[in-house]
Short mmCIF file of C-alpha atoms in Angstrom, two decimals:
data_model
loop_
_atom_site.label_atom_id
_atom_site.label_comp_id
_atom_site.label_asym_id
_atom_site.label_seq_id
_atom_site.Cartn_x
_atom_site.Cartn_y
_atom_site.Cartn_z
CA MET A 1 29.23 -5.62 -2.43
CA ASN A 2 30.87 -3.28 0.00
CA SER A 3 33.17 -1.40 -2.33
CA LYS A 4 31.78 0.30 -5.39
CA PRO A 5 31.98 -1.91 -8.49
CA THR A 6 34.50 -0.75 -11.10
CA ALA A 7 31.89 -0.67 -13.84
CA LEU A 8 29.81 1.78 -11.85
CA ARG A 9 32.86 3.90 -11.05
CA THR A 10 33.69 4.04 -14.75
CA LEU A 11 30.13 5.00 -15.59
CA ASP A 12 30.30 7.82 -13.02
CA ILE A 13 33.36 9.23 -14.75
CA ILE A 14 31.92 8.74 -18.24
CA SER A 15 28.73 10.60 -17.36
CA LEU A 16 30.76 13.47 -15.91
CA ILE A 17 32.83 13.75 -19.09
CA LEU A 18 29.71 13.53 -21.26
CA LEU A 19 28.07 16.25 -19.22
CA VAL A 20 31.04 18.58 -19.78
CA ILE A 21 30.95 17.92 -23.53
CA ALA A 22 27.18 18.38 -23.68
CA THR A 23 27.51 21.70 -21.84
CA TYR A 24 30.10 22.82 -24.36
CA LEU A 25 27.92 21.75 -27.28
CA ALA A 26 24.86 23.48 -25.91
CA LEU A 27 26.52 26.73 -24.81
CA VAL A 28 29.24 27.24 -27.42
CA PHE A 29 29.04 24.84 -30.35
CA ALA A 30 25.35 25.15 -31.24
CA PRO A 31 24.51 28.28 -33.26
CA THR A 32 22.44 30.99 -31.60
CA GLU A 33 18.79 30.82 -32.54
CA LYS A 34 17.78 33.77 -34.71
CA VAL A 35 14.52 34.84 -33.07
CA MET A 36 14.90 33.84 -29.45
CA GLY A 37 18.60 34.46 -29.00
CA GLU A 38 20.80 32.95 -26.31
CA VAL A 39 17.97 31.85 -24.03
CA GLN A 40 17.09 29.13 -26.52
CA ARG A 41 20.21 27.24 -25.36
CA VAL A 42 18.29 26.20 -22.25
CA PHE A 43 16.29 23.95 -24.55
CA TYR A 44 18.98 21.25 -24.87
CA PHE A 45 19.15 20.51 -21.17
CA HIS A 46 15.46 21.17 -20.60
CA VAL A 47 14.45 18.41 -22.97
CA GLY A 48 17.18 16.15 -21.60
CA ALA A 49 15.97 16.58 -18.02
CA ALA A 50 12.32 16.11 -18.99
CA TRP A 51 13.30 12.97 -20.87
CA VAL A 52 15.00 11.52 -17.78
CA GLY A 53 11.96 12.46 -15.69
CA LEU A 54 9.75 10.60 -18.15
CA LEU A 55 12.04 7.55 -18.10
CA GLY A 56 11.82 7.49 -14.31
CA PHE A 57 8.06 7.91 -14.42
CA ILE A 58 7.59 4.98 -16.81
CA GLY A 59 10.15 2.93 -14.89
CA ALA A 60 8.31 3.51 -11.61
CA GLY A 61 4.95 2.47 -13.06
CA VAL A 62 6.36 -0.69 -14.65
CA THR A 63 8.35 -1.78 -11.59
CA GLY A 64 5.26 -1.13 -9.46
CA ILE A 65 3.38 -3.73 -11.50
CA ILE A 66 6.33 -6.13 -11.39
CA TYR A 67 6.51 -5.77 -7.61
CA LEU A 68 2.82 -6.53 -7.15
CA LYS A 69 3.27 -9.62 -9.34
CA THR A 70 6.45 -10.95 -7.74
CA GLN A 71 6.29 -9.51 -4.19
CA ASN A 72 10.08 -9.33 -4.28
CA LEU A 73 11.42 -6.38 -2.28
CA LYS A 74 14.20 -5.93 -4.82
CA TRP A 75 11.68 -4.34 -7.18
CA ASP A 76 10.56 -1.97 -4.48
CA LEU A 77 14.11 -0.60 -4.38
CA VAL A 78 14.11 -0.10 -8.14
CA GLU A 79 10.74 1.64 -7.99
CA GLN A 80 11.84 4.00 -5.26
CA ALA A 81 15.01 4.86 -7.18
CA ALA A 82 12.98 5.61 -10.31
CA VAL A 83 10.56 7.81 -8.37
CA GLU A 84 13.30 9.85 -6.73
CA ILE A 85 15.19 10.41 -9.99
CA SER A 86 12.00 11.34 -11.80
CA LEU A 87 11.09 13.78 -9.03
CA VAL A 88 14.43 15.59 -9.23
CA PHE A 89 14.66 15.71 -13.02
CA PHE A 90 11.11 16.88 -13.62
CA PHE A 91 11.87 19.64 -11.15
CA ILE A 92 15.00 20.59 -13.10
CA ALA A 93 13.01 20.52 -16.34
CA ILE A 94 10.32 22.77 -14.87
CA VAL A 95 12.87 25.30 -13.58
CA LEU A 96 14.77 25.37 -16.90
CA GLY A 97 11.50 25.64 -18.78
CA SER A 98 10.43 28.60 -16.67
CA ILE A 99 13.71 30.38 -17.39
CA TRP A 100 13.00 29.96 -21.10
CA ALA A 101 9.30 30.78 -20.86
CA ARG A 102 9.80 34.12 -19.10
CA PRO A 103 11.23 35.95 -22.15
CA ILE A 104 9.48 33.84 -24.82
CA TRP A 105 5.95 33.43 -23.47
CA ASN A 106 6.27 36.47 -21.24
CA THR A 107 5.28 34.45 -18.18
CA TRP A 108 7.02 32.06 -15.79
CA TRP A 109 4.16 29.64 -15.82
CA THR A 110 1.13 28.63 -17.80
CA TRP A 111 -1.36 25.80 -17.34
CA ASP A 112 -0.33 23.90 -20.40
CA PRO A 113 -0.69 20.06 -20.55
CA ARG A 114 3.02 19.34 -20.26
CA LEU A 115 3.66 21.84 -17.50
CA THR A 116 0.63 20.77 -15.54
CA SER A 117 1.29 17.07 -16.00
CA ALA A 118 4.91 17.47 -14.93
CA SER A 119 3.89 19.37 -11.82
CA ILE A 120 1.21 16.80 -11.00
CA VAL A 121 3.82 14.05 -11.30
CA GLU A 122 5.88 16.05 -8.79
CA LEU A 123 2.95 16.20 -6.39
CA ILE A 124 2.14 12.51 -6.82
CA TYR A 125 5.74 11.56 -6.09
CA LEU A 126 5.92 13.83 -3.06
CA ALA A 127 2.75 12.15 -1.81
CA TYR A 128 4.38 8.80 -2.56
CA LEU A 129 7.40 9.64 -0.43
CA MET A 130 5.17 10.89 2.41
CA LEU A 131 3.09 7.72 2.19
CA ARG A 132 6.19 5.58 2.53
CA GLN A 133 7.39 7.60 5.49
CA GLY A 134 4.16 6.89 7.36
CA ILE A 135 4.46 3.10 7.19
CA ASP A 136 6.91 1.01 9.20
CA ASP A 137 6.33 -2.48 7.88
CA PRO A 138 8.57 -2.87 4.79
CA ASP A 139 6.23 -5.25 2.95
CA ARG A 140 3.22 -3.04 3.41
CA ARG A 141 5.27 0.03 2.50
CA ALA A 142 6.32 -1.64 -0.72
CA ARG A 143 2.78 -2.79 -1.56
CA PHE A 144 1.21 0.62 -0.95
CA GLY A 145 3.98 2.34 -2.87
CA ALA A 146 3.48 0.03 -5.83
CA VAL A 147 -0.29 0.51 -5.83
CA TYR A 148 0.08 4.27 -5.65
CA THR A 149 2.66 4.54 -8.44
CA LEU A 150 0.37 2.37 -10.55
CA VAL A 151 -2.61 4.66 -9.89
CA GLY A 152 -0.43 7.68 -10.65
CA ALA A 153 1.03 6.14 -13.81
CA ILE A 154 -2.48 5.70 -15.20
CA SER A 155 -4.01 8.96 -14.02
CA VAL A 156 -1.25 11.26 -15.30
CA PRO A 157 -1.69 10.38 -19.01
CA ILE A 158 -5.44 10.93 -18.60
CA THR A 159 -4.71 14.30 -17.01
CA PHE A 160 -2.44 15.12 -19.92
CA LEU A 161 -5.17 14.24 -22.40
CA SER A 162 -7.84 16.14 -20.54
CA ILE A 163 -5.79 19.32 -20.44
CA ARG A 164 -4.89 18.81 -24.06
CA MET A 165 -8.58 19.14 -24.82
CA PHE A 166 -8.08 22.82 -24.01
CA ARG A 167 -5.68 24.53 -26.35
CA THR A 168 -1.97 24.28 -25.72
CA ILE A 169 0.82 26.76 -26.39
CA HIS A 170 3.77 24.49 -25.65
CA PRO A 171 5.90 24.24 -28.80
CA VAL A 172 6.31 20.84 -30.41
CA VAL A 173 9.83 21.20 -31.75
CA ILE A 174 10.20 17.78 -33.31
CA GLY A 175 7.81 16.71 -36.04
CA SER A 176 5.74 19.88 -36.25
CA LYS A 177 5.76 22.78 -38.63
CA SER A 178 3.10 25.08 -37.29
CA ALA A 179 4.56 25.73 -33.85
CA ALA A 180 6.67 28.75 -34.80
CA ALA A 181 4.21 31.21 -33.35
CA ASP A 182 4.54 29.80 -29.82
CA GLY A 183 8.33 29.73 -29.68
CA GLY A 184 8.93 26.65 -31.78
CA PHE A 185 11.78 26.55 -34.29
CA SER A 186 13.41 24.13 -36.66
CA MET A 187 16.84 22.86 -35.74
CA THR A 188 19.87 23.21 -37.97
CA GLY A 189 22.46 20.44 -38.24
CA ASP A 190 24.67 21.72 -35.43
CA MET A 191 21.68 22.23 -33.17
CA LYS A 192 20.63 18.67 -33.81
CA ILE A 193 24.08 17.44 -32.79
CA ALA A 194 23.90 19.39 -29.54
CA PHE A 195 20.33 18.26 -28.93
CA PHE A 196 20.82 14.56 -29.50
CA PHE A 197 24.10 14.60 -27.62
CA ALA A 198 22.35 16.19 -24.65
CA LEU A 199 19.62 13.54 -24.81
CA PHE A 200 22.26 10.81 -24.93
CA THR A 201 24.17 12.37 -22.03
CA PHE A 202 21.10 12.61 -19.85
CA THR A 203 20.20 9.02 -20.61
CA VAL A 204 23.65 7.92 -19.46
CA ILE A 205 23.33 10.09 -16.35
CA PHE A 206 19.95 8.49 -15.70
CA ILE A 207 21.42 4.99 -15.85
CA ASP A 208 24.32 6.05 -13.64
CA LEU A 209 22.12 7.65 -10.98
CA PHE A 210 19.68 4.76 -11.14
CA TRP A 211 22.44 2.27 -10.53
CA ASN A 212 23.91 4.33 -7.69
CA ARG A 213 20.50 4.76 -6.04
CA ILE A 214 19.69 1.05 -6.22
CA ARG A 215 23.07 0.24 -4.71
CA LEU A 216 22.41 2.77 -1.95
CA GLY A 217 19.04 1.12 -1.30
CA GLN A 218 20.68 -2.28 -1.01
CA LEU A 219 23.18 -0.88 1.48
CA GLU A 220 20.32 0.68 3.44
CA GLN A 221 18.57 -2.67 3.65
CA LYS A 222 21.78 -4.28 4.87
CA VAL A 223 22.21 -1.65 7.58
CA GLU A 224 18.63 -2.21 8.70
CA GLN A 225 19.17 -5.96 8.92
CA LEU A 226 22.39 -5.49 10.89
CA LYS A 227 20.60 -3.10 13.25
CA LEU A 228 17.90 -5.68 13.89
CA LYS A 229 20.57 -8.29 14.56
CA VAL A 230 22.27 -6.07 17.13
CA MET A 231 18.99 -5.36 18.88
CA GLU A 232 18.27 -9.06 19.21
CA MET B 1 -26.31 -23.55 -11.82
CA LYS B 2 -23.40 -23.58 -9.39
CA LYS B 3 -21.77 -20.64 -11.07
CA GLU B 4 -24.94 -18.65 -10.81
CA LYS B 5 -25.09 -19.30 -7.10
CA LYS B 6 -21.52 -18.11 -6.67
CA LYS B 7 -22.35 -14.92 -8.48
CA SER B 8 -25.36 -14.22 -6.31
CA ASN B 9 -23.23 -14.88 -3.22
CA TYR B 10 -20.75 -12.29 -4.40
CA LEU B 11 -23.46 -9.74 -4.99
CA ARG B 12 -24.98 -10.53 -1.62
CA ALA B 13 -21.63 -9.95 0.07
CA ILE B 14 -21.35 -6.55 -1.62
CA GLY B 15 -24.88 -5.73 -0.53
CA ALA B 16 -24.19 -6.83 3.03
CA VAL B 17 -21.10 -4.61 3.39
CA ALA B 18 -22.88 -1.62 1.90
CA TRP B 19 -26.00 -2.21 3.99
CA LYS B 20 -23.96 -2.52 7.18
CA ASP B 21 -22.49 0.94 6.58
CA LEU B 22 -25.81 2.50 5.71
CA ALA B 23 -27.58 0.98 8.69
CA ALA B 24 -24.84 2.09 11.07
CA GLU B 25 -24.99 5.56 9.58
CA LEU B 26 -28.77 5.76 9.80
CA ARG B 27 -28.51 5.09 13.53
CA SER B 28 -25.61 7.39 14.41
CA ARG B 29 -25.79 10.00 11.62
CA GLU B 30 -22.24 11.05 12.57
CA LEU B 31 -20.76 11.01 9.13
CA LEU B 32 -23.60 12.50 7.12
CA SER B 33 -24.26 15.37 9.47
CA GLY B 34 -20.55 16.17 9.48
CA MET B 35 -20.33 16.12 5.70
CA LEU B 36 -23.48 18.20 5.32
CA VAL B 37 -22.62 20.96 7.74
CA PHE B 38 -19.12 21.05 6.34
CA SER B 39 -20.31 21.46 2.75
CA LEU B 40 -22.77 24.19 3.73
CA LEU B 41 -19.90 26.00 5.40
CA VAL B 42 -17.73 25.62 2.30
CA ILE B 43 -20.47 27.24 0.21
CA LEU B 44 -20.78 30.02 2.76
CA ILE B 45 -17.03 30.63 2.65
CA PHE B 46 -17.04 30.65 -1.13
CA ASN B 47 -19.82 33.18 -1.08
CA PHE B 48 -17.59 35.68 0.68
CA ALA B 49 -14.26 34.62 -0.79
CA LEU B 50 -15.47 34.93 -4.39
CA GLU B 51 -18.27 37.46 -3.98
CA LEU B 52 -20.76 35.30 -5.83
CA ASP B 53 -22.78 38.04 -7.48
CA ALA B 54 -25.02 37.34 -10.45
CA LYS B 55 -22.26 37.89 -12.99
CA THR B 56 -19.54 35.69 -11.49
CA ARG B 57 -22.06 33.01 -10.58
CA THR B 58 -22.61 31.77 -14.11
CA SER B 59 -18.93 31.13 -14.64
CA VAL B 60 -17.85 29.75 -11.27
CA THR B 61 -20.86 27.74 -10.06
CA ALA B 62 -19.56 24.49 -11.56
CA GLY B 63 -16.21 24.97 -9.85
CA VAL B 64 -17.74 25.87 -6.50
CA ILE B 65 -20.05 22.86 -6.30
CA TRP B 66 -17.31 20.45 -7.35
CA VAL B 67 -14.82 21.79 -4.83
CA THR B 68 -17.54 21.45 -2.20
CA PHE B 69 -18.22 17.82 -3.15
CA VAL B 70 -14.54 16.95 -3.26
CA PHE B 71 -13.82 18.43 0.17
CA ALA B 72 -16.90 16.95 1.79
CA GLY B 73 -16.07 13.67 0.08
CA THR B 74 -12.62 13.39 1.69
CA LEU B 75 -14.24 13.90 5.06
CA GLY B 76 -16.64 11.03 4.44
CA LEU B 77 -14.05 8.68 2.92
CA ASN B 78 -11.64 9.21 5.78
CA ARG B 79 -14.27 8.63 8.41
CA SER B 80 -15.86 5.57 6.85
CA MET B 81 -12.51 3.75 6.65
CA ALA B 82 -11.28 5.02 10.02
CA ILE B 83 -14.31 3.46 11.73
CA GLU B 84 -13.44 0.09 10.24
CA LYS B 85 -9.84 0.35 11.31
CA ASP B 86 -10.34 1.72 14.83
CA ARG B 87 -12.75 -0.87 16.10
CA GLY B 88 -11.09 -3.78 14.34
CA CYS B 89 -14.03 -4.20 12.00
CA LEU B 90 -11.74 -4.41 9.01
CA ASP B 91 -10.10 -7.57 10.37
CA GLY B 92 -13.53 -9.06 10.87
CA LEU B 93 -14.52 -8.22 7.31
CA LEU B 94 -11.30 -9.70 5.98
CA LEU B 95 -11.97 -12.95 7.84
CA ALA B 96 -15.30 -13.36 6.07
CA PRO B 97 -15.11 -16.07 3.40
CA VAL B 98 -15.82 -13.78 0.46
CA ASP B 99 -13.67 -12.34 -2.26
CA ARG B 100 -11.88 -9.24 -0.96
CA SER B 101 -13.05 -7.17 -3.90
CA ALA B 102 -16.61 -7.62 -2.58
CA ILE B 103 -15.53 -5.60 0.46
CA TYR B 104 -14.15 -2.92 -1.83
CA PHE B 105 -17.33 -2.68 -3.85
CA GLY B 106 -19.48 -2.67 -0.71
CA LYS B 107 -17.46 0.15 0.78
CA ALA B 108 -17.45 2.05 -2.50
CA ILE B 109 -21.22 1.77 -2.81
CA SER B 110 -21.85 3.03 0.71
CA ASN B 111 -19.39 5.89 0.17
CA LEU B 112 -21.15 6.73 -3.05
CA ALA B 113 -24.50 6.68 -1.27
CA PHE B 114 -23.21 9.16 1.31
CA MET B 115 -21.95 11.43 -1.44
CA PHE B 116 -25.31 11.27 -3.20
CA ILE B 117 -27.20 12.15 -0.04
CA VAL B 118 -24.96 15.16 0.52
CA GLU B 119 -25.34 16.19 -3.13
CA ILE B 120 -29.10 15.80 -3.02
CA ILE B 121 -29.23 18.29 -0.18
CA ILE B 122 -26.55 20.66 -1.45
CA LEU B 123 -27.99 21.09 -4.95
CA PRO B 124 -31.39 22.52 -3.97
CA THR B 125 -29.75 24.62 -1.26
CA TYR B 126 -27.40 26.10 -3.78
CA SER B 127 -30.20 26.60 -6.31
CA PHE B 128 -32.26 28.33 -3.62
CA LEU B 129 -29.46 30.56 -2.37
CA TYR B 130 -28.16 31.68 -5.75
CA ASN B 131 -31.24 31.42 -7.93
CA ILE B 132 -29.67 29.01 -10.42
CA ASN B 133 -31.50 25.90 -11.56
CA LEU B 134 -29.14 23.01 -10.93
CA PHE B 135 -31.74 20.32 -11.60
CA GLN B 136 -30.98 19.60 -15.23
CA PRO B 137 -30.81 15.95 -16.29
CA GLY B 138 -27.45 16.45 -18.02
CA LEU B 139 -25.92 18.07 -14.98
CA LEU B 140 -27.19 15.28 -12.74
CA LEU B 141 -25.60 12.74 -15.09
CA VAL B 142 -22.26 14.55 -14.82
CA ILE B 143 -22.53 14.60 -11.04
CA LEU B 144 -23.33 10.88 -11.04
CA LEU B 145 -20.33 10.01 -13.24
CA GLY B 146 -17.97 12.33 -11.40
CA SER B 147 -18.98 10.97 -8.01
CA ILE B 148 -18.47 7.40 -9.19
CA GLY B 149 -14.92 8.13 -10.36
CA TYR B 150 -14.16 10.05 -7.20
CA THR B 151 -15.36 7.34 -4.82
CA ALA B 152 -13.78 4.54 -6.87
CA VAL B 153 -10.30 5.99 -6.37
CA GLY B 154 -11.12 7.49 -2.97
CA THR B 155 -12.20 4.18 -1.45
CA LEU B 156 -9.01 2.48 -2.60
CA LEU B 157 -6.73 5.26 -1.37
CA SER B 158 -8.57 5.74 1.92
CA ALA B 159 -8.04 2.03 2.65
CA MET B 160 -4.33 2.80 2.27
CA SER B 161 -4.23 6.09 4.13
CA VAL B 162 -5.93 4.80 7.30
CA GLN B 163 -3.08 2.34 7.71
CA THR B 164 -0.42 5.04 7.83
CA ARG B 165 0.76 7.09 10.77
CA THR B 166 -0.49 10.48 9.56
CA ARG B 167 -3.78 9.18 8.23
CA ASP B 168 -6.08 12.19 8.33
CA VAL B 169 -3.59 14.32 6.45
CA MET B 170 -2.59 11.56 4.06
CA LEU B 171 -5.86 10.99 2.20
CA PRO B 172 -6.26 14.38 0.49
CA ILE B 173 -2.55 14.44 -0.36
CA LEU B 174 -2.80 11.04 -2.04
CA LEU B 175 -6.19 11.59 -3.59
CA PHE B 176 -6.18 15.09 -5.05
CA PRO B 177 -3.36 14.73 -7.60
CA VAL B 178 -4.86 11.58 -9.10
CA ILE B 179 -8.43 12.86 -9.38
CA VAL B 180 -7.43 15.93 -11.39
CA PRO B 181 -8.89 14.44 -14.61
CA VAL B 182 -12.27 13.84 -12.93
CA LEU B 183 -12.29 17.35 -11.60
CA ILE B 184 -11.37 18.94 -14.94
CA ALA B 185 -13.90 16.93 -16.89
CA ALA B 186 -16.68 17.32 -14.33
CA VAL B 187 -16.21 21.06 -13.97
CA LYS B 188 -16.04 21.54 -17.74
CA ALA B 189 -19.11 19.40 -18.41
CA SER B 190 -21.16 20.95 -15.59
CA GLY B 191 -20.13 24.42 -16.73
CA GLY B 192 -21.17 23.49 -20.25
CA TYR B 193 -24.67 22.51 -19.11
CA LEU B 194 -25.02 25.61 -16.96
CA GLN B 195 -24.02 27.89 -19.82
CA ASN B 196 -26.23 26.02 -22.30
CA LEU B 197 -23.36 25.05 -24.59
CA PRO B 198 -24.21 22.72 -27.50
CA LEU B 199 -23.97 19.02 -26.72
CA ASP B 200 -21.00 18.31 -28.99
CA GLN B 201 -18.85 20.56 -26.79
CA ILE B 202 -19.90 18.74 -23.62
CA LEU B 203 -19.80 15.19 -24.90
CA PRO B 204 -15.99 14.78 -24.95
CA TRP B 205 -15.87 15.57 -21.22
CA ILE B 206 -18.61 13.07 -20.44
CA ASN B 207 -16.75 10.44 -22.45
CA LEU B 208 -13.62 11.22 -20.48
CA LEU B 209 -15.52 10.76 -17.22
CA ILE B 210 -16.86 7.40 -18.36
CA VAL B 211 -13.38 6.24 -19.44
CA TYR B 212 -11.88 7.33 -16.12
CA ASP B 213 -14.63 5.57 -14.15
CA VAL B 214 -14.20 2.30 -16.02
CA ILE B 215 -10.40 2.31 -15.80
CA PHE B 216 -10.24 3.11 -12.11
CA ILE B 217 -12.98 0.73 -11.05
CA ALA B 218 -11.08 -2.01 -12.89
CA ILE B 219 -7.75 -1.07 -11.30
CA SER B 220 -9.17 -0.83 -7.80
CA PHE B 221 -10.82 -4.20 -8.30
CA MET B 222 -7.44 -5.68 -9.22
CA VAL B 223 -5.23 -4.11 -6.55
CA PHE B 224 -7.55 -3.90 -3.52
CA ASP B 225 -6.25 -7.28 -2.34
CA TYR B 226 -2.76 -5.85 -1.93
CA VAL B 227 -4.04 -2.92 0.09
CA VAL B 228 -5.83 -4.89 2.79
CA GLU B 229 -3.45 -7.86 2.91
CA GLU B 230 -1.85 -8.39 6.32
#
């Protein structure tokens, strides 16, 4: 328990190596997009980061339900880890997206469903962290956190839908042909390699961070217990 | 026969909780007067912040009244739960041998009643001040549906926020990001009625409001136990 398990250490190294390769693929290997030019290369990591944010978002909602069912504090740790990872990666996705949007859409920001939903997830998770900070009792903290992630997990898709009822300009790169006008494009073979490799890399990084964060949470709990013991 | 009795007990418990709040409020009038004066001030501030002349009015009225309701609503939600917590009433309610969700529905109904009272006074005031007729049946339906969704989530979250250290600040921070769909749909639908758009452009937003209301009443019903558990 005390020293880092070898499997996790290996995964750390693997994700680092994968990240280097993915960077190479995105920045050098993939061909330059004809219309947008070099800035399109942001796309590979942007989608990867958004994907990890989404994984964390779904993970947090599901573990929230599991916690309410089982009342086992272990699931609270998992939920908190998912929330924190999702918070960071949605932020990365938003920043990368803005860098791309500035030359392509001619604006840093627009109130499109994806952008708005991602930023609302950020706000919900910030509120979640503030909520947890305001409660001392661990059981109550876990219960409130689970209830709030559940409420968030259901309200965000509805938000997404409701903004979608306006028109959207966000390109749908995969599975759409009419998006070219808004900065969409079709990927060539090499682009696809870079894209799917980036997705794979970010998934591995997600698992690695998730594992590390859960382990950190367990250590935190142990420290808290030891502290209580000393005080007695 | 027995089942029927149980059902009427449940409804009576809901009624009792709601009635208790209303009766207390009728005697003290703390909460309502606060909400009312506050919402009048919000309208006043909007008047100068947005320069509500005849041209802008048609496009922003829906937004202004909804922002007013939402802000006044947080004030009411916070206060109605804080009273329970401060004087230990919540513990008393929890000791009562009724299903906990009855307490939730009772509180939600009294919160909704307070919102309605505020809205009933704000609407004619706004109509009078800005010469817009806000008394259209469609618009009132939207306000009804929007207020239900707002108080359904608000009651649940205010029960959580009063139990935290920074409670007055916590409620709007928790509540606003999750009521975005209500706000979008309500503003769009109200705007549609005010601008006399055809019904098929308004209907999707009303459907959205109904879906939101049903989902969040169901969820609050299911999780309220976890929020008040000691």
